[in-house]
Coordinates of C-alpha atoms and ligand atoms in Angstrom, one line a residue:
M1057 CA 98.8 -61.9 -30.9
R1058 CA 95.5 -60.3 -29.7
I1059 CA 92.6 -62.0 -31.1
L1060 CA 88.8 -60.8 -31.0
S1061 CA 85.6 -61.9 -32.3
G1062 CA 82.0 -61.6 -31.6
V1063 CA 78.9 -63.5 -32.2
Q1064 CA 75.3 -62.3 -32.3
P1065 CA 73.2 -64.0 -30.0
S1066 CA 70.6 -64.8 -32.8
G1067 CA 69.6 -68.3 -32.6
N1068 CA 70.4 -72.1 -32.4
L1069 CA 73.9 -72.9 -33.4
H1070 CA 74.3 -75.4 -36.4
I1071 CA 77.3 -77.8 -37.7
G1072 CA 78.2 -75.2 -40.3
N1073 CA 78.6 -72.5 -37.5
Y1074 CA 80.9 -75.2 -35.8
F1075 CA 83.3 -75.9 -38.8
G1076 CA 83.0 -72.6 -40.1
A1077 CA 83.8 -70.5 -37.0
I1078 CA 83.6 -72.0 -33.4
R1079 CA 86.1 -74.8 -34.2
Q1080 CA 88.7 -72.0 -35.2
F1081 CA 87.8 -70.0 -32.1
V1082 CA 88.6 -73.0 -29.9
A1083 CA 92.0 -73.8 -31.9
L1084 CA 93.0 -70.0 -31.4
Q1085 CA 92.6 -70.0 -27.8
E1086 CA 94.9 -73.2 -27.6
E1087 CA 97.8 -71.6 -29.4
P1088 CA 100.4 -70.2 -27.2
G1089 CA 101.0 -66.6 -27.1
N1090 CA 97.5 -65.7 -28.2
E1091 CA 94.9 -63.6 -25.9
C1092 CA 91.5 -64.2 -27.0
Y1093 CA 88.5 -61.9 -26.5
Y1094 CA 85.0 -63.6 -27.5
F1095 CA 81.8 -61.5 -27.0
L1096 CA 78.3 -61.7 -27.2
A1097 CA 77.1 -59.2 -29.8
D1098 CA 73.9 -58.0 -28.3
L1099 CA 73.9 -54.6 -29.3
H1100 CA 74.4 -55.8 -33.1
A1101 CA 71.5 -58.4 -32.4
M1102 CA 69.2 -55.4 -31.4
T1103 CA 69.0 -54.5 -35.1
T1104 CA 67.0 -57.6 -35.6
I1105 CA 65.6 -59.0 -32.3
K1106 CA 63.0 -56.4 -30.9
D1107 CA 61.8 -58.4 -28.1
G1108 CA 63.6 -57.9 -24.6
S1109 CA 63.0 -61.1 -22.9
E1110 CA 64.0 -63.0 -26.3
L1111 CA 67.4 -61.2 -26.4
R1112 CA 68.0 -62.0 -22.7
R1113 CA 67.1 -65.7 -23.3
L1114 CA 69.2 -65.5 -26.3
S1115 CA 72.3 -64.3 -25.0
L1116 CA 72.4 -66.7 -21.8
M1117 CA 71.8 -69.5 -24.2
V1118 CA 74.5 -68.7 -26.8
A1119 CA 76.9 -67.9 -24.0
A1120 CA 76.1 -71.5 -22.7
D1121 CA 76.5 -73.1 -26.1
Y1122 CA 79.9 -71.5 -26.6
I1123 CA 81.3 -72.5 -23.3
A1124 CA 79.7 -75.8 -23.9
L1125 CA 81.6 -76.3 -27.2
G1126 CA 85.1 -75.5 -25.6
L1127 CA 85.4 -71.9 -25.2
D1128 CA 87.2 -71.6 -21.9
P1129 CA 86.6 -68.9 -19.5
A1130 CA 89.9 -69.8 -18.0
R1131 CA 91.9 -69.1 -21.1
S1132 CA 89.7 -66.6 -23.2
V1133 CA 87.9 -63.6 -22.1
L1134 CA 84.2 -63.9 -22.6
Y1135 CA 81.9 -61.3 -22.0
R1136 CA 78.7 -59.6 -23.3
Q1137 CA 78.9 -56.4 -25.6
S1138 CA 76.4 -54.4 -23.6
D1139 CA 78.1 -54.7 -20.3
I1140 CA 80.8 -52.4 -21.9
L1141 CA 79.3 -49.1 -22.3
E1142 CA 82.7 -47.7 -23.7
V1143 CA 81.8 -49.7 -26.9
A1144 CA 79.1 -47.3 -27.4
E1145 CA 81.3 -44.5 -26.6
L1146 CA 83.9 -45.4 -28.9
A1147 CA 81.3 -46.0 -31.6
W1148 CA 80.1 -42.4 -31.5
M1149 CA 83.8 -41.1 -31.6
L1150 CA 84.4 -43.3 -34.7
S1151 CA 81.1 -42.2 -36.4
T1152 CA 82.4 -38.5 -36.2
V1153 CA 85.4 -39.5 -38.7
T1154 CA 83.2 -42.1 -40.8
P1155 CA 82.3 -40.8 -44.2
M1156 CA 78.5 -41.3 -45.0
G1157 CA 79.7 -42.7 -48.4
L1158 CA 81.6 -45.6 -46.7
L1159 CA 78.3 -47.0 -45.1
Q1160 CA 76.4 -46.4 -48.0
R1161 CA 78.8 -49.0 -49.9
G1162 CA 78.0 -51.6 -47.2
H1163 CA 77.0 -55.0 -49.0
S1164 CA 75.1 -56.3 -45.8
Y1165 CA 73.3 -52.8 -45.5
K1166 CA 72.6 -52.9 -49.3
D1167 CA 71.1 -56.7 -49.3
K1168 CA 69.0 -55.8 -46.2
I1169 CA 67.5 -52.8 -48.3
A1170 CA 67.1 -55.0 -51.5
K1171 CA 65.2 -57.4 -49.4
G1172 CA 62.7 -54.8 -48.4
I1173 CA 63.7 -54.2 -44.9
T1174 CA 63.0 -50.6 -43.7
P1175 CA 66.3 -49.3 -42.7
N1176 CA 67.1 -47.7 -39.3
H1177 CA 70.1 -45.9 -38.2
G1178 CA 71.4 -49.0 -36.2
L1179 CA 71.4 -50.9 -39.4
F1180 CA 73.2 -48.3 -41.2
A1181 CA 75.8 -47.6 -38.5
Y1182 CA 76.4 -51.4 -37.7
P1183 CA 79.8 -51.4 -39.2
V1184 CA 80.8 -48.3 -37.1
L1185 CA 79.8 -50.2 -34.0
M1186 CA 81.6 -53.5 -35.2
A1187 CA 84.9 -51.0 -35.7
A1188 CA 84.5 -50.1 -32.0
D1189 CA 84.2 -53.7 -30.8
I1190 CA 87.6 -54.6 -32.7
L1191 CA 89.5 -51.4 -31.8
I1192 CA 88.7 -51.0 -28.2
V1193 CA 90.7 -53.8 -27.6
R1194 CA 93.4 -53.1 -30.1
A1195 CA 92.9 -56.7 -31.8
D1196 CA 95.8 -57.9 -34.2
R1197 CA 93.6 -60.5 -35.8
V1198 CA 89.8 -61.0 -36.2
P1199 CA 88.5 -64.6 -37.1
V1200 CA 85.4 -64.2 -39.2
G1201 CA 83.3 -65.7 -42.1
K1202 CA 84.0 -64.2 -45.6
D1203 CA 80.8 -62.4 -45.3
Q1204 CA 82.5 -60.1 -42.7
K1205 CA 85.3 -59.3 -44.9
Q1206 CA 83.9 -55.8 -45.9
H1207 CA 83.2 -54.9 -42.2
L1208 CA 87.0 -55.5 -41.7
E1209 CA 88.1 -53.3 -44.2
M1210 CA 85.6 -50.6 -43.1
T1211 CA 87.3 -50.9 -39.7
R1212 CA 90.7 -50.3 -41.3
D1213 CA 89.3 -47.3 -43.1
I1214 CA 87.7 -45.9 -40.0
A1215 CA 90.6 -46.6 -37.7
G1216 CA 93.1 -45.0 -40.3
A1217 CA 90.8 -41.9 -40.4
F1218 CA 90.8 -41.6 -36.5
N1219 CA 94.4 -41.9 -36.4
Q1220 CA 94.8 -39.4 -39.0
A1221 CA 92.7 -36.9 -37.1
Y1222 CA 94.1 -37.5 -33.5
G1223 CA 97.3 -39.4 -33.6
A1224 CA 98.8 -42.0 -35.7
E1225 CA 99.4 -44.7 -33.0
L1226 CA 96.0 -44.3 -31.1
L1227 CA 94.3 -47.3 -32.7
R1228 CA 95.8 -50.6 -33.9
I1229 CA 94.9 -51.5 -37.6
P1230 CA 93.4 -55.2 -37.4
E1231 CA 93.6 -57.9 -40.1
E1232 CA 90.7 -60.4 -40.9
L1233 CA 91.5 -64.2 -40.4
I1234 CA 89.6 -66.0 -42.8
L1235 CA 90.4 -69.7 -43.0
P1236 CA 90.2 -70.7 -46.8
E1237 CA 90.5 -74.3 -45.9
V1238 CA 86.9 -74.3 -44.2
A1239 CA 84.6 -75.4 -47.0
V1240 CA 81.1 -74.3 -47.0
V1241 CA 79.3 -76.8 -45.0
P1242 CA 76.1 -77.9 -46.9
G1243 CA 72.8 -78.1 -45.3
V1244 CA 70.2 -81.1 -45.6
D1245 CA 69.2 -79.7 -49.0
G1246 CA 72.8 -79.3 -50.6
Q1247 CA 72.7 -75.5 -50.2
K1248 CA 74.9 -73.7 -47.7
M1249 CA 73.6 -74.5 -44.5
S1250 CA 72.1 -71.6 -43.2
K1251 CA 69.5 -70.3 -40.6
S1252 CA 68.1 -68.4 -43.0
Y1253 CA 67.6 -71.4 -45.3
G1254 CA 65.8 -73.4 -42.8
N1255 CA 68.2 -76.5 -43.9
T1256 CA 70.4 -76.7 -40.7
I1257 CA 71.3 -79.5 -38.5
D1258 CA 71.3 -78.0 -35.0
I1259 CA 74.1 -79.0 -32.8
F1260 CA 72.0 -78.9 -29.5
A1261 CA 68.6 -80.1 -31.0
P1262 CA 67.2 -83.1 -29.1
E1263 CA 68.2 -86.5 -30.3
S1264 CA 64.7 -87.4 -32.0
E1265 CA 64.9 -84.1 -33.8
L1266 CA 68.6 -84.6 -34.9
R1267 CA 67.8 -88.1 -36.2
K1268 CA 64.9 -86.4 -38.2
R1269 CA 67.1 -83.8 -39.7
I1270 CA 69.9 -86.2 -40.4
M1271 CA 67.5 -88.9 -42.2
S1272 CA 65.9 -85.5 -44.2
I1273 CA 69.4 -85.1 -46.0
V1274 CA 68.4 -85.1 -49.6
T1275 CA 70.0 -87.8 -51.5
D1276 CA 69.5 -89.2 -55.2
S1277 CA 67.8 -92.4 -56.1
T1278 CA 70.8 -94.6 -56.9
P1279 CA 70.0 -98.3 -56.0
V1280 CA 71.7 -99.6 -52.8
A1281 CA 73.7 -102.2 -54.6
E1282 CA 75.2 -99.2 -57.1
P1283 CA 77.9 -97.1 -56.5
K1284 CA 76.9 -93.6 -55.0
P1285 CA 78.2 -90.2 -56.5
T1286 CA 80.3 -88.3 -54.0
R1287 CA 80.4 -85.0 -55.9
G1288 CA 77.8 -82.5 -54.9
N1289 CA 76.3 -85.2 -52.4
S1290 CA 75.6 -83.4 -48.9
L1291 CA 75.6 -86.7 -47.0
Y1292 CA 79.3 -87.6 -48.3
A1293 CA 80.5 -84.2 -47.3
L1294 CA 79.0 -84.0 -43.9
L1295 CA 80.4 -87.5 -43.2
K1296 CA 83.8 -86.3 -44.3
L1297 CA 83.7 -83.7 -41.8
F1298 CA 82.8 -86.0 -39.0
T1299 CA 84.7 -89.2 -39.7
P1300 CA 88.0 -89.8 -38.0
A1301 CA 90.9 -89.7 -40.7
E1302 CA 91.7 -93.4 -40.1
A1303 CA 88.1 -94.5 -40.8
W1304 CA 87.7 -92.3 -43.7
P1305 CA 88.9 -94.9 -46.3
D1306 CA 86.4 -97.3 -45.3
T1307 CA 83.5 -95.0 -45.3
K1308 CA 84.8 -93.4 -48.6
R1309 CA 84.6 -97.3 -50.0
R1310 CA 80.8 -97.8 -48.9
F1311 CA 80.1 -94.8 -51.4
T1312 CA 82.3 -96.0 -54.2
E1313 CA 81.7 -99.6 -54.1
G1314 CA 77.9 -99.8 -53.8
G1315 CA 76.1 -102.2 -51.4
T1316 CA 75.5 -99.7 -48.8
G1317 CA 72.0 -97.8 -48.8
Y1318 CA 71.9 -94.0 -48.0
G1319 CA 69.7 -94.8 -44.8
E1320 CA 72.5 -96.8 -43.3
L1321 CA 75.1 -94.1 -43.9
K1322 CA 72.9 -91.7 -42.5
K1323 CA 72.9 -93.6 -39.5
V1324 CA 76.5 -93.7 -39.4
L1325 CA 76.5 -90.0 -39.4
L1326 CA 74.0 -89.8 -36.7
G1327 CA 76.3 -91.6 -34.5
L1328 CA 79.2 -89.8 -35.4
V1329 CA 77.5 -86.2 -34.5
L1330 CA 76.2 -87.7 -31.3
E1331 CA 79.6 -88.7 -30.5
R1332 CA 81.5 -85.6 -31.7
F1333 CA 78.9 -83.3 -29.7
G1334 CA 77.9 -85.9 -26.8
A1335 CA 80.2 -84.0 -24.0
A1336 CA 79.3 -80.6 -25.3
R1337 CA 75.5 -81.5 -25.3
R1338 CA 75.7 -82.9 -21.6
R1339 CA 77.6 -79.8 -20.5
R1340 CA 75.2 -77.3 -22.2
E1341 CA 72.4 -78.9 -20.3
E1342 CA 74.2 -78.4 -16.9
L1343 CA 75.0 -74.8 -17.9
L1344 CA 71.5 -74.0 -19.0
H1345 CA 70.3 -75.2 -15.4
D1346 CA 72.9 -72.7 -13.8
P1347 CA 72.4 -69.4 -15.3
G1348 CA 73.9 -67.8 -12.2
Y1349 CA 77.4 -69.4 -13.5
V1350 CA 77.1 -68.3 -17.1
Q1351 CA 76.2 -64.7 -15.9
Q1352 CA 79.3 -64.9 -13.4
V1353 CA 81.6 -66.0 -16.3
L1354 CA 80.5 -63.0 -18.3
R1355 CA 81.0 -60.6 -15.2
V1356 CA 84.4 -61.7 -14.9
G1357 CA 85.0 -61.7 -18.6
R1358 CA 83.7 -57.9 -18.5
E1359 CA 86.5 -57.1 -15.6
R1360 CA 89.2 -58.8 -17.5
A1361 CA 88.3 -57.0 -20.7
M1362 CA 88.2 -53.6 -19.0
T1363 CA 92.0 -53.9 -18.4
A1364 CA 92.7 -53.7 -21.9
I1365 CA 89.8 -51.1 -22.8
S1366 CA 90.5 -48.6 -20.0
E1367 CA 93.9 -48.1 -21.4
V1368 CA 92.7 -47.3 -25.1
M1369 CA 89.7 -45.5 -23.9
T1370 CA 91.9 -43.0 -21.6
D1371 CA 94.1 -42.3 -24.8
C1372 CA 91.0 -41.8 -27.0
R1373 CA 89.3 -39.6 -24.7
R1374 CA 92.6 -37.5 -24.2
A1375 CA 93.4 -37.2 -27.9
T1376 CA 89.8 -36.0 -28.7
G1377 CA 89.4 -33.7 -25.7
L1378 CA 86.7 -35.6 -24.1
G1379 CA 89.2 -36.4 -21.2
W1380 CA 91.2 -33.8 -19.2
Ligands
LIG2218 P1 73.8 -68.3 -40.5 O1 74.1 -68.1 -42.1 O2 73.1 -69.5 -40.2 O3 72.7 -67.2 -40.4 P2 75.8 -66.9 -39.3 O4 75.9 -66.0 -40.5 O5 75.3 -66.5 -38.0 O6 75.1 -68.2 -40.1 O7 77.5 -67.3 -39.3 C1 78.1 -67.3 -37.9 C2 79.4 -68.1 -38.5 O8 79.4 -69.3 -39.1 C3 80.2 -67.2 -39.6 O9 81.7 -67.2 -39.2 C4 80.0 -68.1 -40.8 O10 81.0 -68.0 -41.7 C5 79.9 -69.5 -40.2 N1 78.9 -70.2 -41.0 C6 77.6 -70.2 -41.0 N2 77.1 -71.2 -41.9 C7 78.3 -71.8 -42.5 C8 78.4 -73.0 -43.4 N3 77.3 -73.6 -44.0 N4 79.7 -73.4 -43.6 C9 80.6 -72.8 -43.1 N5 80.7 -71.8 -42.2 C10 79.5 -71.3 -41.8
LIG2219 N1 79.0 -58.7 -37.5 C1 79.2 -60.1 -37.0 C2 78.4 -61.1 -37.8 O1 77.4 -60.8 -37.9 C3 79.4 -60.2 -35.4 C4 80.2 -59.2 -35.0 C5 79.8 -58.1 -34.3 C6 81.6 -59.3 -34.9 N2 81.1 -57.4 -33.9 C7 82.1 -58.2 -34.3 C8 82.5 -60.1 -35.4 C9 83.5 -57.9 -34.1 C10 84.0 -60.0 -35.3 C11 84.5 -58.7 -34.5 O2 78.7 -62.2 -37.7

C-alpha cells in the first residue's frame, strides 16, 4: 500500500496534531507492506506565509519536529514539495481538466472568503495542487483530518477527468484514511485544540511554558473533597490520552471519588506530557542544532520520491503530448 500525506510548515505542533495526525503517520510507517511518503507542503504554505525567511525557518523546524516525533527517514520518504518541480507541472496539467465549478464549491476556499480574506489564484487552485501531490506518487491511501475529506473527493474527480481525457490507467484513484476513533483533542479552554483558537499545548514549548499552559486548563469550581465531573472536562480528556492503560483506573478514581484537587491532577498531566515527549524534545534540540542533517534527509527523500514520480510524469507527458 502506498501512503502519502503532506503537512504545511505553518507553525508549532500541538498535542492535537500529535493524536490527530502524527501518531497515525508513525503507525502507518511501522506496518509491513506500507511504503510511506510524507512531505512538507511549502508551496501550499505560500498561500498564507508571505515572508521568505519565515517559510524557510518553519520548513526546517517542522521537518525536525516530525523526525523527532518518529518519522524515520530510513523507513519513510521525507521530502519538501518545492524540491520537486514536477508537482507544479502536474498541477498545471490537472488544471486543464478541472472545472471552475468544482473549485468554486470548495469549503475551505468559501470559508476563507467568508472570513474576508481577499482570494488569490493560489488559494482558489489549492485543491489542484493537492491533487498533484497525491496523484504524482500514485498513492493508494492518504491519511488526513476530517477537514481534508472534500479535498480528497476533488482529487478523485480531477484524476477521473484526466484519465477520461488521456487514458484510463494513467492516474491511480486514491482514498482518504480518516481514523474515526481519534477523538477531537480539547484545548485549554475546552474547545477543539487549534492554532487558530490560541488554546494549544505545544509539544516542543519550553518546560516553563508547558507548565503554564497546563496550569491554565479551564476547570470548574468543584471543591477538592468532592467528586469531579468527567463529561466535558478537558483535563480529564487530556489525562485519558496520556495515561497508560494500567494506570487509568486509578486516575479515573481520583476524579470520581473526590479528594484530589485540579491543581494536583494538572501536575500529573504535566509529568505525563514531559515523559511522553521527553525523548522527542531532546532529539529535536539536537536536530535544530544540525540543520545540515535535516536538509540532507530532505535531499535523500527527494531522490527516493523521484523514482516513483519520474515514472508517472513520463506517462503523463507522453499521454498529453508534452513528451515525445
Ligand atoms: P490547527 O487546527 O491547529 O491549524 P491543522 O489544521 O494544521 O491544525 O491540523 C493538522 C492535523 O492535525 C490535521 O490532520 C488535523 O486533523 C489534526 N488536528 C488538529 N487539531 C486537532 C485536534 N484538536 N484534535 C485532533 N486532531 C487534530
Ligand atoms: N491541505 C493539507 C492541510 O492543510 C496539506 C496537504 C497538502 C496535503 N497536500 C497534501 C495532505 C496531500 C495530504 C495529501 O492539512
